[in-house]
Amino acid sequence: MYDWLNALPKAELHLHLEGSLEPELLFRLAQRNGVALPWPDIDALRGAYNYHNLQEFLDLYYMGADVLRTERDFYDLTWAYLQKCREQNVVHTEPFFDPQTHTDRGVPFEVVVNGISQALEDGRKQLGVTSGLILSFLRHLPEEQAMRTLEAALPYRDAFIAVGLDSSEQGFPPRLFQRVFDRARAEGLPAVAHAGEEGPPEYIWEALDLLKVLRIDHGVRAAEDPELIARLIDEQIPLTVCPLSNTRLRVFDHMRDHNILSLLDAGVKVTVNSDDPAYFGGYVNENFHALYEHLGMSQAQAQALADNSLDARIAK
Ligand code: ADE
Ligand code: ZN
């Protein structure tokens, strides 16, 4: 079963490039850039990977991203992730990046986007991994800053396939970002948004009705609202679910409690993704393995999940 799962062609639709920064590369970049780290060594950093909720993880994730300074750093980060895709038979990926995490530290937008884009292009040519980049806004910051980020991105319009919304969810509903998503749509950019990870089903309704998203990132709390589930099934709106992330951030206490296969069997278009693999203990295939081990996922269910991922691509 493991070999079969590993060989299954699949797409990854929910991956934060900053969350694919493995501790070894993090320490290497810190040394290369002369950045002082709060952890004495890799083991100490790994020891800090013990979170009780989304915010505790995000605090660490933003600290880790501080080692990313140059175009080459963003290239190396993206290239390392694409090699994982190749190893895991992820034939297509639509990764997120958070420009504000970098521009707010003084790293120019073009440094970030050029490094990532060059690696994605080399990934297409040298590894055969197709891709489309998603520019994600940080929802814990004001909408005006997201709007300025979108304006800074427009000269690089061809580097993106969509915009997204991530970071701390509770208290930062999608409705706060309606104008920036309207503007992105007017520029021809489709949208996705994190909703229903820690936040309530209402945030999923808002993402659909106000931000007009094509996919919901996470969305597992939709299960609390039967009317919403009926809509997701009726409109076949994809959910980019991240099982290892959800258990590490205590959205579910244990993998055996995860609702991904119940949603699949009910007819929701769910997909399997790794979110922040360096921080949550696994890439896409390890997420599939966990569903097999703890939820008894069948080959037919795994095939349906992989087929959904390829079908739910924005970049076709
Ligand atoms: N940024 C990186 N990972 C995230 C997640 N799981 N939820 C919200 N924002 C994120
Ligand atoms: Zn995410």
XYZ file of C-alpha atoms and ligand atoms in Angstrom:
327
model
C 0.000 0.000 0.000
C 2.795 2.460 0.842
C 4.527 1.932 -2.500
C 1.203 2.232 -4.293
C 0.368 5.492 -2.483
C 3.834 6.900 -3.172
C 3.520 6.137 -6.885
C 0.053 7.675 -7.245
C 0.243 10.810 -9.445
C -1.097 13.741 -7.397
C -1.247 17.523 -7.176
C -0.510 19.607 -4.095
C -2.822 22.606 -3.705
C -2.070 23.775 -0.165
C 1.602 24.321 0.572
C 3.251 27.387 2.091
C 6.772 27.688 0.676
C 7.924 29.287 3.946
C 6.546 26.194 5.709
C 8.722 23.883 3.627
C 11.879 25.395 5.172
C 13.560 22.362 6.751
C 15.691 22.999 9.873
C 18.890 22.014 8.046
C 18.335 24.623 5.315
C 17.173 27.154 7.924
C 20.487 26.831 9.787
C 22.475 26.897 6.532
C 20.776 30.132 5.407
C 21.235 31.707 8.862
C 24.951 31.037 8.590
C 25.148 32.236 4.971
C 23.377 35.503 5.866
C 24.889 36.068 9.318
C 21.489 35.864 11.036
C 21.577 35.098 14.792
C 19.033 32.405 15.728
C 17.276 31.956 19.090
C 17.994 28.172 18.966
C 21.533 26.846 19.621
C 21.179 23.930 17.175
C 18.836 21.957 14.911
C 17.683 19.676 17.731
C 16.665 22.655 19.841
C 14.675 24.052 16.916
C 12.966 20.705 16.342
C 12.226 20.593 20.068
C 10.225 23.815 19.653
C 7.914 22.112 17.105
C 5.304 21.377 19.746
C 2.251 23.570 19.249
C -1.134 23.764 20.942
C -2.845 25.876 18.285
C -2.346 27.762 15.027
C -0.899 30.902 16.653
C 1.880 29.047 18.493
C 2.943 27.525 15.183
C 2.727 30.834 13.303
C 4.974 32.563 15.851
C 7.699 30.013 15.086
C 7.041 29.985 11.331
C 7.506 33.771 11.046
C 10.706 33.574 13.119
C 12.064 30.855 10.834
C 11.280 32.909 7.709
C 13.678 35.621 8.925
C 16.646 33.692 7.484
C 15.288 34.209 3.946
C 17.043 37.317 2.628
C 18.311 36.963 -0.949
C 16.975 35.814 -4.297
C 19.169 32.737 -3.984
C 17.589 31.897 -0.596
C 14.093 31.938 -2.121
C 15.378 29.904 -5.046
C 16.987 27.290 -2.769
C 13.848 27.049 -0.609
C 11.589 26.503 -3.619
C 13.997 24.138 -5.342
C 14.263 21.903 -2.262
C 10.455 21.659 -2.152
C 10.232 20.845 -5.886
C 12.720 18.020 -5.453
C 10.382 16.599 -2.795
C 7.531 16.862 -5.288
C 9.534 14.876 -7.787
C 10.373 12.204 -5.180
C 6.718 11.913 -4.100
C 5.157 11.944 -7.583
C 3.526 15.323 -6.993
C 3.240 16.171 -10.684
C 1.675 19.593 -10.155
C 1.828 22.102 -7.299
C 0.176 25.448 -6.521
C 2.251 26.795 -3.625
C 1.538 29.892 -1.543
C 3.997 32.531 -0.530
C 3.425 35.352 1.973
C 5.086 38.481 0.510
C 4.310 40.626 3.577
C 6.392 38.322 5.785
C 9.390 39.422 3.712
C 8.632 42.961 2.547
C 7.857 44.001 6.154
C 11.459 42.957 7.012
C 12.877 45.056 4.191
C 13.317 42.290 1.598
C 12.187 43.758 -1.740
C 9.142 42.142 -3.407
C 11.103 41.435 -6.590
C 13.795 39.511 -4.685
C 11.139 37.150 -3.328
C 9.174 36.690 -6.525
C 12.214 36.365 -8.794
C 13.841 33.677 -6.642
C 10.656 31.626 -6.379
C 9.672 32.055 -10.040
C 13.093 31.025 -11.342
C 12.982 27.828 -9.277
C 9.429 27.042 -10.447
C 10.560 27.482 -14.053
C 13.577 25.207 -13.515
C 11.242 22.710 -11.812
C 9.085 22.593 -14.923
C 12.073 22.154 -17.238
C 14.360 19.926 -15.187
C 11.970 17.962 -12.954
C 8.774 17.925 -15.006
C 6.786 19.388 -12.085
C 4.201 21.919 -13.315
C 3.136 24.729 -11.012
C 1.273 27.967 -10.381
C 2.157 30.403 -7.622
C -0.464 31.868 -5.225
C 0.142 35.237 -3.553
C -1.310 35.049 -0.059
C -2.290 38.022 2.118
C -1.707 37.964 5.889
C -5.103 38.372 7.529
C -3.739 39.489 10.922
C -2.609 42.720 9.209
C -4.984 45.488 7.971
C -6.625 45.290 4.554
C -4.812 48.457 3.419
C -1.512 46.575 3.712
C -2.902 43.703 1.652
C -4.018 46.255 -0.943
C -0.533 47.780 -1.078
C 0.918 44.286 -1.466
C -1.429 43.594 -4.377
C -0.386 46.864 -6.024
C 3.295 45.970 -5.598
C 2.549 42.584 -7.187
C 0.738 43.845 -10.274
C 3.921 44.538 -12.287
C 4.634 40.791 -11.796
C 1.064 39.787 -12.685
C 2.220 36.875 -14.887
C 4.112 35.270 -11.999
C 0.827 34.379 -10.184
C -2.242 32.307 -10.852
C -4.338 33.463 -7.861
C -4.465 35.276 -4.538
C -5.029 33.670 -1.136
C -5.631 34.544 2.518
C -3.756 32.989 5.451
C -2.295 33.509 8.962
C -4.266 33.831 12.246
C -7.896 32.986 11.491
C -9.998 33.603 14.616
C -11.093 37.255 14.799
C -9.980 37.955 11.205
C -13.013 37.020 9.057
C -12.883 37.016 5.255
C -15.307 39.986 5.077
C -12.449 42.270 6.198
C -10.712 41.611 2.859
C -13.569 41.988 0.410
C -12.171 45.095 -1.316
C -8.720 43.647 -1.974
C -10.253 40.462 -3.374
C -12.598 42.578 -5.560
C -9.548 44.392 -6.881
C -7.665 41.152 -7.532
C -10.664 39.770 -9.435
C -10.843 42.960 -11.520
C -7.207 42.299 -12.441
C -8.166 38.800 -13.587
C -6.794 36.962 -10.533
C -8.936 34.154 -9.119
C -8.998 33.570 -5.357
C -8.698 30.932 -2.670
C -8.786 31.465 1.114
C -8.038 29.648 4.342
C -11.348 29.235 6.179
C -12.785 26.787 8.669
C -9.411 25.622 10.002
C -9.859 27.117 13.498
C -12.567 29.574 12.441
C -16.318 28.840 12.298
C -18.383 27.754 9.265
C -19.519 31.394 8.831
C -16.005 32.204 7.617
C -16.404 29.600 4.855
C -19.706 31.170 3.776
C -18.005 34.584 3.681
C -15.059 33.282 1.669
C -17.484 31.853 -0.896
C -20.002 34.701 -1.031
C -17.805 37.761 -0.464
C -14.340 36.747 -1.691
C -15.769 34.460 -4.441
C -13.117 31.809 -3.877
C -12.690 28.791 -6.171
C -11.380 26.587 -3.343
C -11.436 26.605 0.452
C -8.127 25.934 2.208
C -8.760 23.541 5.129
C -12.558 23.927 5.501
C -12.850 20.982 7.882
C -15.185 22.902 10.236
C -17.771 22.938 7.418
C -18.858 19.610 8.915
C -20.618 21.575 11.698
C -23.052 23.123 9.185
C -25.199 20.704 7.115
C -26.457 23.471 4.832
C -22.869 24.440 4.015
C -21.908 20.812 3.367
C -24.855 20.528 0.955
C -23.597 23.584 -0.914
C -19.984 22.331 -1.090
C -21.264 19.062 -2.555
C -23.730 20.719 -4.916
C -21.154 23.178 -6.313
C -18.228 20.713 -6.018
C -16.082 23.322 -4.273
C -12.692 21.777 -3.483
C -11.369 21.720 0.093
C -7.581 21.555 0.421
C -7.356 19.507 3.605
C -4.085 19.048 5.546
C -4.387 16.074 7.924
C -0.972 16.183 9.650
C -1.277 19.957 10.084
C -4.733 19.551 11.647
C -3.533 17.046 14.211
C -0.316 18.934 15.009
C -2.296 22.165 15.539
C -4.976 20.293 17.549
C -7.847 20.984 15.173
C -8.424 17.243 15.740
C -7.026 15.527 18.832
C -5.992 12.409 16.915
C -5.816 11.312 13.279
C -8.502 8.715 13.980
C -10.882 11.648 14.680
C -10.171 13.377 11.347
C -13.213 13.914 9.115
C -11.556 13.896 5.660
C -12.798 10.448 4.625
C -16.331 11.106 5.940
C -16.390 14.277 3.850
C -15.082 12.353 0.816
C -17.699 9.618 1.219
C -20.427 12.271 1.569
C -19.431 13.682 -1.838
C -17.314 16.701 -0.842
C -14.382 17.350 -3.212
C -11.593 16.982 -0.641
C -7.870 16.798 -1.411
C -4.769 15.846 0.649
C -2.034 18.421 1.232
C 0.900 19.082 3.545
C 0.459 22.812 4.477
C 3.842 23.353 6.214
C 5.648 20.030 5.857
C 8.895 21.052 7.567
C 6.931 21.996 10.689
C 4.296 19.229 10.742
C 6.325 16.095 10.121
C 5.583 15.178 6.545
C 4.978 15.953 2.886
C 1.964 14.783 0.864
C 2.837 11.092 0.890
C 3.232 11.037 4.684
C -0.243 12.584 4.879
C -1.624 9.765 2.704
C 0.214 7.215 4.868
C -1.385 8.655 8.018
C -4.877 8.319 6.518
C -4.167 4.689 5.683
C -2.740 3.926 9.127
C -5.301 5.699 11.292
C -8.477 5.874 9.203
C -8.144 2.704 7.140
C -8.228 4.625 3.839
C -8.866 2.235 0.919
C -7.133 2.355 -2.459
C -10.392 3.587 -4.007
C -10.545 6.460 -1.503
C -6.880 7.341 -2.090
C -7.434 7.313 -5.846
C -10.459 9.606 -5.456
C -8.433 12.024 -3.294
C -5.598 12.105 -5.841
C -8.036 12.511 -8.755
C -9.721 15.384 -6.889
C -6.364 17.127 -6.471
C -5.589 16.987 -10.186
C -9.114 18.098 -11.044
C -9.097 21.040 -8.601
C -6.032 22.710 -10.142
C -6.421 26.376 -11.102
C -3.510 26.176 -13.559
C -4.598 23.512 -16.040
N 0.325 30.014 7.233
C 1.074 28.924 7.127
N 0.383 27.834 7.504
C -0.853 28.261 7.846
C -2.032 27.628 8.302
N -2.104 26.311 8.513
N -3.114 28.392 8.568
C -3.064 29.716 8.381
N -1.988 30.353 7.951
C -0.883 29.641 7.673
Zn -2.204 26.708 5.115
